[in-house]
C-alpha positions as a printed Julia matrix, in Angstrom:
237×3 Matrix{Float64}:
 -4.67  59.44  166.6
 -1.17  59.73  167.13
  0.76  62.19  164.84
  4.66  61.58  164.07
  6.35  64.06  161.82
  5.75  61.81  158.48
  2.89  59.45  159.6
  0.26  59.28  161.87
 -0.97  56.22  164.02
 -4.55  55.16  164.85
 -4.86  53.73  167.93
 -8.43  53.14  168.8
 -8.82  49.38  168.83
 -5.37  48.29  169.51
 -4.79  47.51  173.29
 -1.21  48.69  173.29
 -0.99  52.0   171.92
  2.12  54.26  171.12
  4.6   54.38  173.89
  8.49  54.92  174.65
  9.42  51.43  173.97
  8.02  51.2   170.5
  9.74  54.48  169.61
 12.68  53.95  171.12
 13.35  50.55  169.21
 12.45  51.98  165.63
 14.75  55.04  166.14
 17.41  52.61  167.72
 17.8   49.56  164.8
 21.17  49.27  163.33
 20.63  49.44  159.66
 24.09  49.28  159.04
 23.66  46.08  156.89
 21.38  48.44  154.29
 18.8   46.16  154.37
 16.51  44.8   151.48
 13.88  43.65  153.28
 12.22  43.54  156.93
  9.87  41.5   159.48
  8.49  43.29  162.62
  7.11  40.22  164.64
  3.62  41.44  167.05
  3.0   44.91  164.77
  0.8   46.23  166.87
 -0.24  49.42  165.3
  2.72  49.03  162.77
  4.59  51.85  164.57
  8.1   50.31  164.35
  7.71  49.24  160.56
  6.3   52.72  159.56
  9.56  53.99  161.58
 11.6   51.69  160.11
 10.2   52.51  156.49
 10.77  56.24  156.96
 14.65  55.27  158.02
 15.74  52.74  155.17
 15.37  52.33  151.69
 14.48  48.51  152.25
 11.73  47.38  149.8
  9.68  45.11  151.46
  8.58  45.42  155.13
  6.45  42.41  156.36
  4.8   42.59  160.17
  2.42  40.05  161.49
  0.4   40.55  164.17
 -1.8   37.9   165.84
 -4.93  40.17  167.27
 -7.33  40.63  164.7
 -7.87  44.61  165.39
 -4.55  45.35  166.27
 -4.35  43.55  162.64
 -6.97  45.82  161.06
 -5.84  48.69  162.33
 -1.95  48.15  161.56
 -3.01  47.66  157.54
 -4.8   51.06  158.04
 -1.96  52.55  159.22
  0.53  51.3   156.47
 -2.22  52.03  153.82
 -2.73  55.57  154.78
  1.18  56.31  154.89
  3.78  57.47  152.6
  5.03  53.96  152.48
  2.14  51.85  151.25
  3.82  50.26  148.45
  6.32  48.64  150.69
  4.79  47.53  154.17
  2.71  44.69  154.63
  0.78  43.39  157.21
  0.14  39.56  157.66
 -2.53  37.91  160.65
 -0.7   35.38  161.63
  0.36  33.04  164.11
  4.66  33.42  164.95
  5.17  29.73  164.59
  3.07  29.0   161.28
  4.42  32.11  159.69
  8.13  30.39  160.53
  7.48  27.24  159.21
  5.75  28.67  156.06
  8.95  30.83  155.38
 11.61  28.42  156.59
 10.14  26.1   153.76
 10.03  28.6   150.9
 13.65  29.37  152.18
 12.52  33.03  152.83
 14.96  35.11  154.85
 14.93  38.86  156.49
 17.89  41.36  156.79
 16.37  43.1   159.75
 14.23  41.25  162.27
 12.35  43.22  165.04
 10.34  42.71  167.84
  9.26  44.84  170.63
  7.31  41.48  172.38
  5.0   41.37  175.29
  6.17  41.04  178.54
  4.86  40.71  182.25
  5.81  37.14  182.5
  4.37  37.36  186.68
  0.97  36.42  187.13
 -0.63  39.35  186.57
 -3.53  40.54  185.2
 -5.12  44.1   184.56
 -8.56  42.59  183.55
 -8.35  43.47  180.19
 -7.57  40.3   178.49
 -6.33  42.13  175.2
 -3.69  44.18  177.16
 -2.93  41.57  178.93
 -2.14  39.27  175.79
 -0.33  42.17  174.18
  2.15  42.73  177.44
  2.6   38.79  178.31
  5.54  37.01  177.55
  2.84  33.49  177.23
  1.55  35.39  174.32
  5.19  35.23  172.28
  7.59  33.18  174.83
 11.24  34.45  174.36
 12.39  31.01  173.09
 10.1   31.4   170.47
 10.97  34.71  169.3
 14.52  34.08  169.2
 13.9   30.33  167.69
 11.96  32.04  164.79
 14.52  34.8   164.34
 17.56  32.6   163.93
 15.51  30.83  161.14
 14.15  33.86  159.06
 17.39  35.52  159.57
 19.4   36.2   156.63
 23.68  35.28  156.87
 24.33  39.37  157.47
 21.11  39.96  159.22
 20.24  41.62  162.44
 17.66  40.71  165.02
 16.65  43.34  167.5
 14.67  43.8   170.48
 13.46  46.02  173.62
 12.99  44.13  176.84
 12.79  44.7   180.5
 16.3   44.92  182.3
 15.84  42.42  184.55
 15.0   39.71  181.16
 18.34  41.28  179.32
 20.85  37.97  180.87
 18.73  35.15  180.14
 17.59  36.5   176.72
 20.98  37.01  175.26
 21.74  33.37  176.89
 18.73  32.2   174.89
 20.05  33.73  171.67
 23.39  32.67  172.0
 22.21  29.0   172.23
 20.8   28.99  169.14
 23.91  30.88  167.55
 22.64  34.78  168.08
 25.36  37.09  169.57
 24.78  40.85  170.77
 25.77  43.43  168.41
 24.68  46.39  170.05
 23.52  46.64  173.85
 21.39  50.24  175.22
 20.55  49.95  178.84
 17.6   52.88  179.06
 16.24  55.15  182.29
 13.77  57.06  182.51
 16.31  59.64  184.19
 19.34  60.15  186.48
 18.06  59.13  189.12
 16.24  55.8   188.21
 17.42  52.5   187.55
 17.82  50.97  184.23
 14.41  49.69  183.12
 14.83  48.72  179.66
 17.29  46.69  177.18
 17.55  47.71  173.79
 19.55  44.49  172.02
 21.01  43.64  168.68
 21.87  40.5   167.42
 23.93  39.08  164.74
 25.26  35.68  163.62
 29.16  36.96  164.18
 30.53  36.46  167.84
 32.21  39.77  168.63
 32.68  42.07  171.62
 29.29  44.26  171.54
 28.85  48.0   172.09
 27.24  49.15  175.22
 25.86  52.15  176.06
 23.39  53.91  178.29
 20.5   56.08  177.71
 18.71  58.2   179.82
 15.41  59.87  178.32
 14.58  62.68  180.75
 16.69  64.89  182.59
 13.29  66.12  184.46
  9.93  65.75  183.51
  9.55  66.7   179.8
 12.88  68.0   179.9
 14.71  65.33  177.67
 18.12  64.78  177.45
 20.19  65.35  173.84
 20.64  62.04  173.2
 16.9   61.05  173.39
 16.1   64.47  171.39
 18.72  62.92  168.82
 17.77  59.36  168.64
 13.82  60.65  168.26
 13.43  64.33  166.65
 13.23  63.01  163.16
  9.91  61.32  164.58
  8.11  63.15  167.65
  6.52  66.28  166.45
  7.91  68.5   169.19
 11.38  67.46  169.31
């Protein structure tokens, strides 16, 4: 069980536990369009959906998760949260879900994903963890095409990905008419390389706001920027 200030996350059966990536994305997603509805693709425990429920007044937050154990745990976390009437999890495949909603002309103001990665031929020996971490389980081009199909006219699509994938991801997004609004590059401490890219896209071509975020000055000594970003969630911030 992982306890946040306003909700808790059960994660006994889910391959991907609460981690910095999910917390960063949930705290960082720009909500400048005052979203009515939100879609969380590959929800895992439901962490990001619950963070966005806490941060926004969105009336409907839908989450989809393909792994059955993760889906069941996500539902439990949603029902135990203060926002049980606004958050809904579906046991669904992204392609089928997109096709169904596209036909119904359903759109979302915010689409968010902490997608699986490690495109290298690597196995941890844990099939569920690998499915949660591997790009093959949710290829970037499928994710981007689905976001483009389901994003409202003024919508924002936000992800966290490995920094080395940033240019490729931006090019794929631009090829379907989604352009960077905001880019934040993340490093663990001042002496390490950039590891992650937080990316937000809209349908409007513009010069993106580019920033850098460092998490720690040294072990367990967090930067002011990171504390400011996450203090409404972590108990000890």
